[in-house]
PDB file of N, CA and C in Angstrom:
ATOM      1  N   MET A   1     105.956 113.948 257.180  1.00 77.00           N
ATOM      2  CA  MET A   1     107.244 114.482 257.841  1.00 77.00           C
ATOM      3  C   MET A   1     108.273 114.001 256.912  1.00 77.00           C
ATOM      4  N   PHE A   2     109.027 115.243 256.921  1.00 83.00           N
ATOM      5  CA  PHE A   2     110.421 114.875 255.919  1.00 83.00           C
ATOM      6  C   PHE A   2     111.393 114.750 257.135  1.00 83.00           C
ATOM      7  N   THR A   3     112.226 113.822 256.731  1.00 87.00           N
ATOM      8  CA  THR A   3     113.477 113.247 257.331  1.00 87.00           C
ATOM      9  C   THR A   3     114.774 113.995 257.134  1.00 87.00           C
ATOM     10  N   ILE A   4     115.411 114.406 257.967  1.00 89.00           N
ATOM     11  CA  ILE A   4     116.796 114.889 257.675  1.00 89.00           C
ATOM     12  C   ILE A   4     117.745 114.149 258.336  1.00 89.00           C
ATOM     13  N   VAL A   5     118.567 113.396 257.664  1.00 90.00           N
ATOM     14  CA  VAL A   5     119.698 112.444 258.183  1.00 90.00           C
ATOM     15  C   VAL A   5     120.973 113.356 257.709  1.00 90.00           C
ATOM     16  N   SER A   6     121.626 113.212 259.097  1.00 88.00           N
ATOM     17  CA  SER A   6     122.841 114.026 259.150  1.00 88.00           C
ATOM     18  C   SER A   6     124.040 112.912 259.836  1.00 88.00           C
ATOM     19  N   CYS A   7     124.961 112.457 259.129  1.00 84.00           N
ATOM     20  CA  CYS A   7     125.799 111.411 259.540  1.00 84.00           C
ATOM     21  C   CYS A   7     127.422 112.004 259.190  1.00 84.00           C
ATOM     22  N   SER A   8     127.851 112.070 260.292  1.00 76.00           N
ATOM     23  CA  SER A   8     129.283 112.604 260.140  1.00 76.00           C
ATOM     24  C   SER A   8     130.267 111.601 259.472  1.00 76.00           C
ATOM     25  N   THR A   9     131.127 111.961 259.297  1.00 72.00           N
ATOM     26  CA  THR A   9     132.407 111.320 258.617  1.00 72.00           C
ATOM     27  C   THR A   9     133.514 111.219 259.828  1.00 72.00           C
ATOM     28  N   ILE A  10     134.502 110.204 259.871  1.00 78.00           N
ATOM     29  CA  ILE A  10     135.201 110.055 260.838  1.00 78.00           C
ATOM     30  C   ILE A  10     136.836 110.267 260.425  1.00 78.00           C
ATOM     31  N   SER A  11     137.539 111.095 260.509  1.00 81.00           N
ATOM     32  CA  SER A  11     138.713 111.516 260.189  1.00 81.00           C
ATOM     33  C   SER A  11     139.707 110.616 260.753  1.00 81.00           C
ATOM     34  N   LYS A  12     141.015 110.507 260.292  1.00 85.00           N
ATOM     35  CA  LYS A  12     141.985 109.539 260.450  1.00 85.00           C
ATOM     36  C   LYS A  12     142.433 109.937 261.960  1.00 85.00           C
ATOM     37  N   GLU A  13     142.349 111.454 262.202  1.00 90.00           N
ATOM     38  CA  GLU A  13     142.918 111.980 263.407  1.00 90.00           C
ATOM     39  C   GLU A  13     141.923 111.507 264.784  1.00 90.00           C
ATOM     40  N   ILE A  14     140.717 111.416 264.702  1.00 87.00           N
ATOM     41  CA  ILE A  14     139.917 110.856 265.381  1.00 87.00           C
ATOM     42  C   ILE A  14     139.867 109.449 265.629  1.00 87.00           C
ATOM     43  N   MET A  15     140.366 108.707 264.383  1.00 86.00           N
ATOM     44  CA  MET A  15     140.562 107.079 264.719  1.00 86.00           C
ATOM     45  C   MET A  15     141.679 106.938 265.564  1.00 86.00           C
ATOM     46  N   GLU A  16     142.940 107.840 265.476  1.00 90.00           N
ATOM     47  CA  GLU A  16     143.845 107.587 266.307  1.00 90.00           C
ATOM     48  C   GLU A  16     143.695 107.676 267.764  1.00 90.00           C
ATOM     49  N   VAL A  17     142.867 108.675 267.980  1.00 90.00           N
ATOM     50  CA  VAL A  17     142.637 109.132 269.253  1.00 90.00           C
ATOM     51  C   VAL A  17     141.764 107.692 270.041  1.00 90.00           C
ATOM     52  N   LEU A  18     140.975 107.364 269.173  1.00 88.00           N
ATOM     53  CA  LEU A  18     140.121 106.170 269.843  1.00 88.00           C
ATOM     54  C   LEU A  18     140.850 104.741 269.835  1.00 88.00           C
ATOM     55  N   LYS A  19     141.735 104.683 269.021  1.00 90.00           N
ATOM     56  CA  LYS A  19     142.565 103.391 268.535  1.00 90.00           C
ATOM     57  C   LYS A  19     142.933 102.863 270.189  1.00 90.00           C
ATOM     58  N   PRO A  20     143.395 103.482 271.070  1.00 90.00           N
ATOM     59  CA  PRO A  20     143.649 102.706 272.471  1.00 90.00           C
ATOM     60  C   PRO A  20     142.667 102.009 273.025  1.00 90.00           C
ATOM     61  N   ASP A  21     141.465 102.514 272.686  1.00 89.00           N
ATOM     62  CA  ASP A  21     140.212 101.950 273.354  1.00 89.00           C
ATOM     63  C   ASP A  21     139.611 100.883 272.495  1.00 89.00           C
ATOM     64  N   VAL A  22     140.056 101.117 271.260  1.00 88.00           N
ATOM     65  CA  VAL A  22     139.226 100.391 270.348  1.00 88.00           C
ATOM     66  C   VAL A  22     140.362  99.937 269.053  1.00 88.00           C
ATOM     67  N   PRO A  23     140.996  98.960 269.110  1.00 89.00           N
ATOM     68  CA  PRO A  23     142.194  98.814 268.451  1.00 89.00           C
ATOM     69  C   PRO A  23     141.576  98.413 266.980  1.00 89.00           C
ATOM     70  N   ASN A  24     140.450  98.097 266.706  1.00 89.00           N
ATOM     71  CA  ASN A  24     140.376  97.683 265.588  1.00 89.00           C
ATOM     72  C   ASN A  24     139.341  98.798 264.822  1.00 89.00           C
ATOM     73  N   ILE A  25     139.457  99.840 265.247  1.00 85.00           N
ATOM     74  CA  ILE A  25     138.834 101.352 264.823  1.00 85.00           C
ATOM     75  C   ILE A  25     138.607 101.411 263.338  1.00 85.00           C
ATOM     76  N   GLU A  26     139.823 101.253 262.755  1.00 84.00           N
ATOM     77  CA  GLU A  26     139.684 101.395 261.150  1.00 84.00           C
ATOM     78  C   GLU A  26     138.856 100.306 260.428  1.00 84.00           C
ATOM     79  N   GLU A  27     138.848  99.183 260.944  1.00 82.00           N
ATOM     80  CA  GLU A  27     137.968  98.040 260.394  1.00 82.00           C
ATOM     81  C   GLU A  27     136.410  98.366 260.731  1.00 82.00           C
ATOM     82  N   LEU A  28     136.169  99.009 261.917  1.00 80.00           N
ATOM     83  CA  LEU A  28     134.809  99.313 261.989  1.00 80.00           C
ATOM     84  C   LEU A  28     134.407 100.538 261.405  1.00 80.00           C
ATOM     85  N   LEU A  29     135.038 101.363 261.227  1.00 78.00           N
ATOM     86  CA  LEU A  29     134.704 102.630 260.644  1.00 78.00           C
ATOM     87  C   LEU A  29     135.032 103.115 259.508  1.00 78.00           C
ATOM     88  N   THR A  30     135.672 102.507 258.611  1.00 77.00           N
ATOM     89  CA  THR A  30     136.130 102.494 257.116  1.00 77.00           C
ATOM     90  C   THR A  30     135.219 101.893 256.157  1.00 77.00           C
ATOM     91  N   ARG A  31     134.242 101.483 256.386  1.00 74.00           N
ATOM     92  CA  ARG A  31     133.491 100.586 255.633  1.00 74.00           C
ATOM     93  C   ARG A  31     133.026 101.422 254.301  1.00 74.00           C
ATOM     94  N   LYS A  32     132.865 100.951 253.104  1.00 77.00           N
ATOM     95  CA  LYS A  32     132.299 101.745 252.017  1.00 77.00           C
ATOM     96  C   LYS A  32     130.768 102.119 252.368  1.00 77.00           C
ATOM     97  N   SER A  33     130.439 103.263 251.854  1.00 73.00           N
ATOM     98  CA  SER A  33     128.792 103.731 252.133  1.00 73.00           C
ATOM     99  C   SER A  33     128.281 103.427 253.585  1.00 73.00           C
ATOM    100  N   SER A  34     129.173 103.999 254.829  1.00 73.00           N
ATOM    101  CA  SER A  34     128.582 103.859 255.990  1.00 73.00           C
ATOM    102  C   SER A  34     128.430 105.267 256.394  1.00 73.00           C
ATOM    103  N   ALA A  35     128.652 106.317 255.658  1.00 82.00           N
ATOM    104  CA  ALA A  35     128.407 107.695 256.143  1.00 82.00           C
ATOM    105  C   ALA A  35     127.063 108.041 255.037  1.00 82.00           C
ATOM    106  N   PHE A  36     125.652 108.472 255.441  1.00 88.00           N
ATOM    107  CA  PHE A  36     124.916 108.814 254.566  1.00 88.00           C
ATOM    108  C   PHE A  36     124.307 110.135 255.021  1.00 88.00           C
ATOM    109  N   SER A  37     124.098 111.177 254.519  1.00 92.00           N
ATOM    110  CA  SER A  37     123.208 112.440 254.742  1.00 92.00           C
ATOM    111  C   SER A  37     122.362 112.612 253.737  1.00 92.00           C
ATOM    112  N   GLY A  38     121.445 113.094 254.098  1.00 93.00           N
ATOM    113  CA  GLY A  38     120.243 113.419 252.883  1.00 93.00           C
ATOM    114  C   GLY A  38     119.148 113.747 253.536  1.00 93.00           C
ATOM    115  N   ILE A  39     117.967 113.863 252.733  1.00 93.00           N
ATOM    116  CA  ILE A  39     116.817 114.417 253.033  1.00 93.00           C
ATOM    117  C   ILE A  39     115.730 113.387 252.546  1.00 93.00           C
ATOM    118  N   ILE A  40     114.719 112.778 253.148  1.00 91.00           N
ATOM    119  CA  ILE A  40     114.017 111.809 253.025  1.00 91.00           C
ATOM    120  C   ILE A  40     112.472 112.215 252.856  1.00 91.00           C
ATOM    121  N   GLU A  41     111.749 112.010 251.806  1.00 88.00           N
ATOM    122  CA  GLU A  41     110.382 112.499 251.759  1.00 88.00           C
ATOM    123  C   GLU A  41     109.447 111.431 252.837  1.00 88.00           C
ATOM    124  N   PRO A  42     108.297 111.910 253.141  1.00 82.00           N
ATOM    125  CA  PRO A  42     107.411 111.116 253.789  1.00 82.00           C
ATOM    126  C   PRO A  42     107.111 109.859 253.021  1.00 82.00           C
ATOM    127  N   ASN A  43     107.145 109.519 252.164  1.00 82.00           N
ATOM    128  CA  ASN A  43     107.171 108.158 251.157  1.00 82.00           C
ATOM    129  C   ASN A  43     108.420 107.349 251.344  1.00 82.00           C
ATOM    130  N   GLY A  44     109.572 107.863 251.790  1.00 85.00           N
ATOM    131  CA  GLY A  44     110.596 106.961 252.206  1.00 85.00           C
ATOM    132  C   GLY A  44     111.615 107.270 251.062  1.00 85.00           C
ATOM    133  N   ALA A  45     111.112 108.213 249.979  1.00 89.00           N
ATOM    134  CA  ALA A  45     112.306 108.253 248.770  1.00 89.00           C
ATOM    135  C   ALA A  45     113.030 109.463 249.156  1.00 89.00           C
ATOM    136  N   VAL A  46     114.435 109.537 248.609  1.00 93.00           N
ATOM    137  CA  VAL A  46     115.580 110.394 248.905  1.00 93.00           C
ATOM    138  C   VAL A  46     115.208 111.783 248.004  1.00 93.00           C
ATOM    139  N   VAL A  47     115.369 112.865 248.422  1.00 92.00           N
ATOM    140  CA  VAL A  47     115.078 113.911 247.800  1.00 92.00           C
ATOM    141  C   VAL A  47     116.305 114.707 247.430  1.00 92.00           C
ATOM    142  N   GLY A  48     116.681 115.032 246.175  1.00 91.00           N
ATOM    143  CA  GLY A  48     117.916 115.593 245.848  1.00 91.00           C
ATOM    144  C   GLY A  48     119.139 114.799 246.034  1.00 91.00           C
ATOM    145  N   GLU A  49     120.461 115.216 246.098  1.00 93.00           N
ATOM    146  CA  GLU A  49     121.420 114.412 246.063  1.00 93.00           C
ATOM    147  C   GLU A  49     122.181 114.400 247.552  1.00 93.00           C
ATOM    148  N   PRO A  50     121.848 112.838 247.914  1.00 93.00           N
ATOM    149  CA  PRO A  50     122.457 112.828 249.341  1.00 93.00           C
ATOM    150  C   PRO A  50     124.153 112.656 249.144  1.00 93.00           C
ATOM    151  N   LEU A  51     124.891 112.818 250.107  1.00 91.00           N
ATOM    152  CA  LEU A  51     126.293 112.396 250.398  1.00 91.00           C
ATOM    153  C   LEU A  51     126.619 111.365 250.970  1.00 91.00           C
ATOM    154  N   ILE A  52     127.406 110.609 250.382  1.00 88.00           N
ATOM    155  CA  ILE A  52     127.884 109.319 250.967  1.00 88.00           C
ATOM    156  C   ILE A  52     129.151 109.143 251.249  1.00 88.00           C
ATOM    157  N   ASP A  53     129.701 108.753 252.276  1.00 84.00           N
ATOM    158  CA  ASP A  53     131.196 108.961 252.692  1.00 84.00           C
ATOM    159  C   ASP A  53     131.608 110.228 252.117  1.00 84.00           C
ATOM    160  N   GLU A  54     131.184 111.453 252.149  1.00 84.00           N
ATOM    161  CA  GLU A  54     131.869 112.639 252.091  1.00 84.00           C
ATOM    162  C   GLU A  54     131.549 113.698 252.933  1.00 84.00           C
ATOM    163  N   GLU A  55     132.136 114.777 253.013  1.00 84.00           N
ATOM    164  CA  GLU A  55     131.809 115.850 253.989  1.00 84.00           C
ATOM    165  C   GLU A  55     131.245 116.962 252.996  1.00 84.00           C
ATOM    166  N   GLY A  56     130.119 117.691 253.567  1.00 89.00           N
ATOM    167  CA  GLY A  56     129.696 118.854 252.598  1.00 89.00           C
ATOM    168  C   GLY A  56     128.181 119.139 253.059  1.00 89.00           C
ATOM    169  N   ILE A  57     127.596 119.869 252.555  1.00 92.00           N
ATOM    170  CA  ILE A  57     126.304 119.995 252.921  1.00 92.00           C
ATOM    171  C   ILE A  57     125.102 119.713 252.064  1.00 92.00           C
ATOM    172  N   VAL A  58     124.138 118.995 252.500  1.00 92.00           N
ATOM    173  CA  VAL A  58     123.174 118.708 251.361  1.00 92.00           C
ATOM    174  C   VAL A  58     121.848 119.635 251.242  1.00 92.00           C
ATOM    175  N   TYR A  59     121.621 119.757 250.075  1.00 92.00           N
ATOM    176  CA  TYR A  59     120.572 120.995 249.729  1.00 92.00           C
ATOM    177  C   TYR A  59     119.446 120.034 248.975  1.00 92.00           C
ATOM    178  N   ALA A  60     118.123 120.319 249.326  1.00 91.00           N
ATOM    179  CA  ALA A  60     117.067 119.856 248.456  1.00 91.00           C
ATOM    180  C   ALA A  60     115.916 120.747 248.450  1.00 91.00           C
ATOM    181  N   ASP A  61     115.057 120.584 247.572  1.00 90.00           N
ATOM    182  CA  ASP A  61     113.823 121.450 247.426  1.00 90.00           C
ATOM    183  C   ASP A  61     112.600 120.305 247.935  1.00 90.00           C
ATOM    184  N   ILE A  62     111.775 120.911 248.876  1.00 87.00           N
ATOM    185  CA  ILE A  62     110.776 119.798 249.453  1.00 87.00           C
ATOM    186  C   ILE A  62     109.443 120.238 249.138  1.00 87.00           C
ATOM    187  N   ASP A  63     108.516 119.312 248.712  1.00 85.00           N
ATOM    188  CA  ASP A  63     107.194 120.009 248.506  1.00 85.00           C
ATOM    189  C   ASP A  63     106.247 119.455 249.847  1.00 85.00           C
ATOM    190  N   LEU A  64     106.038 120.317 250.577  1.00 84.00           N
ATOM    191  CA  LEU A  64     104.910 120.177 251.618  1.00 84.00           C
ATOM    192  C   LEU A  64     103.703 119.528 251.340  1.00 84.00           C
ATOM    193  N   GLU A  65     103.268 119.725 250.020  1.00 81.00           N
ATOM    194  CA  GLU A  65     101.972 118.999 249.800  1.00 81.00           C
ATOM    195  C   GLU A  65     102.073 117.482 249.758  1.00 81.00           C
ATOM    196  N   LYS A  66     103.351 117.253 249.862  1.00 77.00           N
ATOM    197  CA  LYS A  66     103.427 115.462 249.962  1.00 77.00           C
ATOM    198  C   LYS A  66     103.161 115.159 251.281  1.00 77.00           C
ATOM    199  N   CYS A  67     102.903 115.849 252.375  1.00 74.00           N
ATOM    200  CA  CYS A  67     102.771 115.625 253.658  1.00 74.00           C
ATOM    201  C   CYS A  67     101.314 115.500 253.905  1.00 74.00           C
ATOM    202  N   ILE A  68     100.246 115.904 252.928  1.00 73.00           N
ATOM    203  CA  ILE A  68      99.096 115.776 253.366  1.00 73.00           C
ATOM    204  C   ILE A  68      98.247 114.384 253.148  1.00 73.00           C
ATOM    205  N   GLN A  69      98.625 113.624 252.312  1.00 70.00           N
ATOM    206  CA  GLN A  69      98.167 112.270 252.329  1.00 70.00           C
ATOM    207  C   GLN A  69      98.568 111.529 253.292  1.00 70.00           C
ATOM    208  N   PRO A  70      99.784 111.299 253.580  1.00 66.00           N
ATOM    209  CA  PRO A  70     100.024 110.420 254.838  1.00 66.00           C
ATOM    210  C   PRO A  70      99.219 110.872 256.047  1.00 66.00           C
ATOM    211  N   LYS A  71      99.092 112.250 256.400  1.00 65.00           N
ATOM    212  CA  LYS A  71      98.386 112.752 257.515  1.00 65.00           C
ATOM    213  C   LYS A  71      96.998 112.354 257.550  1.00 65.00           C
ATOM    214  N   GLN A  72      96.332 112.041 256.257  1.00 66.00           N
ATOM    215  CA  GLN A  72      94.969 111.549 256.031  1.00 66.00           C
ATOM    216  C   GLN A  72      94.985 110.240 256.513  1.00 66.00           C
ATOM    217  N   MET A  73      96.043 109.345 256.338  1.00 65.00           N
ATOM    218  CA  MET A  73      95.801 108.072 256.325  1.00 65.00           C
ATOM    219  C   MET A  73      96.313 107.493 258.130  1.00 65.00           C
ATOM    220  N   HIS A  74      96.862 108.297 258.825  1.00 64.00           N
ATOM    221  CA  HIS A  74      97.312 108.171 259.988  1.00 64.00           C
ATOM    222  C   HIS A  74      96.807 109.212 261.029  1.00 64.00           C
ATOM    223  N   ASP A  75      96.119 108.619 261.958  1.00 61.00           N
ATOM    224  CA  ASP A  75      95.265 109.646 263.023  1.00 61.00           C
ATOM    225  C   ASP A  75      96.063 109.715 264.115  1.00 61.00           C
ATOM    226  N   ILE A  76      97.227 110.770 264.039  1.00 60.00           N
ATOM    227  CA  ILE A  76      98.099 110.815 265.100  1.00 60.00           C
ATOM    228  C   ILE A  76      97.416 111.560 266.301  1.00 60.00           C
ATOM    229  N   LEU A  77      96.315 111.815 266.504  1.00 62.00           N
ATOM    230  CA  LEU A  77      95.645 112.454 267.471  1.00 62.00           C
ATOM    231  C   LEU A  77      94.533 111.590 267.940  1.00 62.00           C
ATOM    232  N   GLY A  78      94.146 110.493 267.637  1.00 61.00           N
ATOM    233  CA  GLY A  78      93.054 109.545 267.785  1.00 61.00           C
ATOM    234  C   GLY A  78      93.607 108.366 268.552  1.00 61.00           C
ATOM    235  N   HIS A  79      93.145 107.265 268.089  1.00 60.00           N
ATOM    236  CA  HIS A  79      93.217 106.074 268.923  1.00 60.00           C
ATOM    237  C   HIS A  79      94.784 105.592 268.964  1.00 60.00           C
ATOM    238  N   TYR A  80      95.676 106.067 268.268  1.00 62.00           N
ATOM    239  CA  TYR A  80      97.084 105.545 268.390  1.00 62.00           C
ATOM    240  C   TYR A  80      97.658 106.511 269.513  1.00 62.00           C
ATOM    241  N   ASN A  81      97.223 107.615 270.130  1.00 66.00           N
ATOM    242  CA  ASN A  81      97.645 108.126 271.461  1.00 66.00           C
ATOM    243  C   ASN A  81      96.992 107.458 272.550  1.00 66.00           C
ATOM    244  N   ARG A  82      97.804 106.651 273.103  1.00 70.00           N
ATOM    245  CA  ARG A  82      97.490 105.661 274.250  1.00 70.00           C
ATOM    246  C   ARG A  82      98.307 106.084 275.516  1.00 70.00           C
ATOM    247  N   PHE A  83      97.998 107.286 276.251  1.00 73.00           N
ATOM    248  CA  PHE A  83      98.886 107.684 277.269  1.00 73.00           C
ATOM    249  C   PHE A  83      98.730 106.735 278.373  1.00 73.00           C
ATOM    250  N   ASP A  84      97.713 105.783 278.231  1.00 77.00           N
ATOM    251  CA  ASP A  84      97.302 105.085 279.477  1.00 77.00           C
ATOM    252  C   ASP A  84      98.389 103.892 279.376  1.00 77.00           C
ATOM    253  N   ILE A  85      99.132 103.532 278.191  1.00 78.00           N
ATOM    254  CA  ILE A  85     100.124 102.431 278.080  1.00 78.00           C
ATOM    255  C   ILE A  85     101.588 102.981 277.646  1.00 78.00           C
ATOM    256  N   PHE A  86     101.650 104.246 276.989  1.00 76.00           N
ATOM    257  CA  PHE A  86     102.615 104.685 276.584  1.00 76.00           C
ATOM    258  C   PHE A  86     103.142 106.007 277.314  1.00 76.00           C
ATOM    259  N   ASP A  87     104.676 106.034 277.511  1.00 79.00           N
ATOM    260  CA  ASP A  87     105.077 107.188 278.241  1.00 79.00           C
ATOM    261  C   ASP A  87     106.392 107.426 277.604  1.00 79.00           C
ATOM    262  N   LEU A  88     107.078 108.639 278.055  1.00 80.00           N
ATOM    263  CA  LEU A  88     108.369 108.925 277.523  1.00 80.00           C
ATOM    264  C   LEU A  88     109.301 109.077 278.587  1.00 80.00           C
ATOM    265  N   ARG A  89     110.586 108.156 278.796  1.00 87.00           N
ATOM    266  CA  ARG A  89     111.273 108.586 279.895  1.00 87.00           C
ATOM    267  C   ARG A  89     112.750 108.958 279.561  1.00 87.00           C
ATOM    268  N   VAL A  90     113.258 109.767 280.243  1.00 89.00           N
ATOM    269  CA  VAL A  90     114.723 110.157 279.819  1.00 89.00           C
ATOM    270  C   VAL A  90     115.569 109.834 280.938  1.00 89.00           C
ATOM    271  N   ASN A  91     116.656 108.793 280.464  1.00 88.00           N
ATOM    272  CA  ASN A  91     117.423 108.327 281.550  1.00 88.00           C
ATOM    273  C   ASN A  91     118.683 109.293 281.577  1.00 88.00           C
ATOM    274  N   THR A  92     118.832 109.884 282.703  1.00 91.00           N
ATOM    275  CA  THR A  92     119.799 111.050 282.923  1.00 91.00           C
ATOM    276  C   THR A  92     121.185 110.342 283.804  1.00 91.00           C
ATOM    277  N   ALA A  93     121.120 108.974 284.046  1.00 90.00           N
ATOM    278  CA  ALA A  93     122.089 108.563 284.743  1.00 90.00           C
ATOM    279  C   ALA A  93     123.213 108.249 283.702  1.00 90.00           C
ATOM    280  N   PRO A  94     124.587 108.385 284.231  1.00 87.00           N
ATOM    281  CA  PRO A  94     126.021 108.331 283.610  1.00 87.00           C
ATOM    282  C   PRO A  94     126.038 106.874 282.788  1.00 87.00           C
ATOM    283  N   THR A  95     126.156 106.811 281.677  1.00 83.00           N
ATOM    284  CA  THR A  95     126.142 105.728 280.838  1.00 83.00           C
ATOM    285  C   THR A  95     127.693 105.512 280.023  1.00 83.00           C
ATOM    286  N   ARG A  96     127.892 104.110 279.760  1.00 79.00           N
ATOM    287  CA  ARG A  96     129.058 104.061 278.839  1.00 79.00           C
ATOM    288  C   ARG A  96     128.675 104.305 277.413  1.00 79.00           C
ATOM    289  N   LYS A  97     129.343 105.225 276.626  1.00 77.00           N
ATOM    290  CA  LYS A  97     129.082 105.510 275.154  1.00 77.00           C
ATOM    291  C   LYS A  97     129.292 104.306 274.230  1.00 77.00           C
ATOM    292  N   ILE A  98     130.330 103.555 274.726  1.00 80.00           N
ATOM    293  CA  ILE A  98     130.694 102.323 273.782  1.00 80.00           C
ATOM    294  C   ILE A  98     130.529 101.282 274.264  1.00 80.00           C
ATOM    295  N   THR A  99     129.892 100.084 274.049  1.00 79.00           N
ATOM    296  CA  THR A  99     130.037  98.899 274.526  1.00 79.00           C
ATOM    297  C   THR A  99     129.893  97.799 273.870  1.00 79.00           C
ATOM    298  N   PHE A 100     131.187  96.935 273.566  1.00 81.00           N
ATOM    299  CA  PHE A 100     131.288  95.828 272.504  1.00 81.00           C
ATOM    300  C   PHE A 100     131.032  94.483 273.218  1.00 81.00           C
ATOM    301  N   ILE A 101     130.325  93.652 272.624  1.00 80.00           N
ATOM    302  CA  ILE A 101     129.981  92.615 272.929  1.00 80.00           C
ATOM    303  C   ILE A 101     130.625  91.454 272.284  1.00 80.00           C
ATOM    304  N   ASP A 102     131.365  90.501 272.836  1.00 78.00           N
ATOM    305  CA  ASP A 102     132.493  89.594 271.992  1.00 78.00           C
ATOM    306  C   ASP A 102     131.519  88.405 271.361  1.00 78.00           C
ATOM    307  N   ASN A 103     130.651  87.961 272.188  1.00 70.00           N
ATOM    308  CA  ASN A 103     130.023  86.726 271.743  1.00 70.00           C
ATOM    309  C   ASN A 103     128.609  86.759 272.250  1.00 70.00           C
ATOM    310  N   HIS A 104     127.695  85.919 271.488  1.00 60.00           N
ATOM    311  CA  HIS A 104     126.282  85.773 271.922  1.00 60.00           C
ATOM    312  C   HIS A 104     126.142  85.494 273.502  1.00 60.00           C
ATOM    313  N   GLU A 105     126.975  84.602 274.063  1.00 58.00           N
ATOM    314  CA  GLU A 105     126.725  84.517 275.559  1.00 58.00           C
ATOM    315  C   GLU A 105     126.902  85.762 276.278  1.00 58.00           C
ATOM    316  N   ASP A 106     127.843  86.669 275.900  1.00 50.00           N
ATOM    317  CA  ASP A 106     127.897  88.019 276.743  1.00 50.00           C
ATOM    318  C   ASP A 106     126.911  88.921 276.772  1.00 50.00           C
ATOM    319  N   PHE A 107     125.992  88.615 275.416  1.00 52.00           N
ATOM    320  CA  PHE A 107     124.884  89.258 275.024  1.00 52.00           C
ATOM    321  C   PHE A 107     123.526  89.183 276.028  1.00 52.00           C
ATOM    322  N   ASN A 108     123.595  87.671 276.215  1.00 53.00           N
ATOM    323  CA  ASN A 108     122.732  87.362 277.095  1.00 53.00           C
ATOM    324  C   ASN A 108     122.457  87.583 278.603  1.00 53.00           C
ATOM    325  N   LYS A 109     123.751  87.996 279.072  1.00 54.00           N
ATOM    326  CA  LYS A 109     123.847  88.479 280.460  1.00 54.00           C
ATOM    327  C   LYS A 109     123.622  89.980 280.588  1.00 54.00           C
ATOM    328  N   SER A 110     123.546  90.680 279.683  1.00 49.00           N
ATOM    329  CA  SER A 110     123.082  91.859 279.625  1.00 49.00           C
ATOM    330  C   SER A 110     121.778  92.494 280.264  1.00 49.00           C
TER     331      SER A 110
END
């Protein structure tokens, strides 16, 4: 499986809108190398040139032959499929989009 990573950058205008709720928004979202967009091969290597902290479009040529060997080593239809112990659930209840935890004690209460 090839993985496509698409990470958006945050403009100054968006940060200003968020600032009333998150006063330290610039500190949180202006770290160097915090926005990565790229294509990753089945072996974990990046294909082509990724974008880091930039807006743009990522292009890469992929080799589908690289998917064959990992499929031979991982039995996706065999004993890994345990429907008796694994299931998929989707929580449709309303949630808070951002939760900040100030200290370890607050984290343990969650």
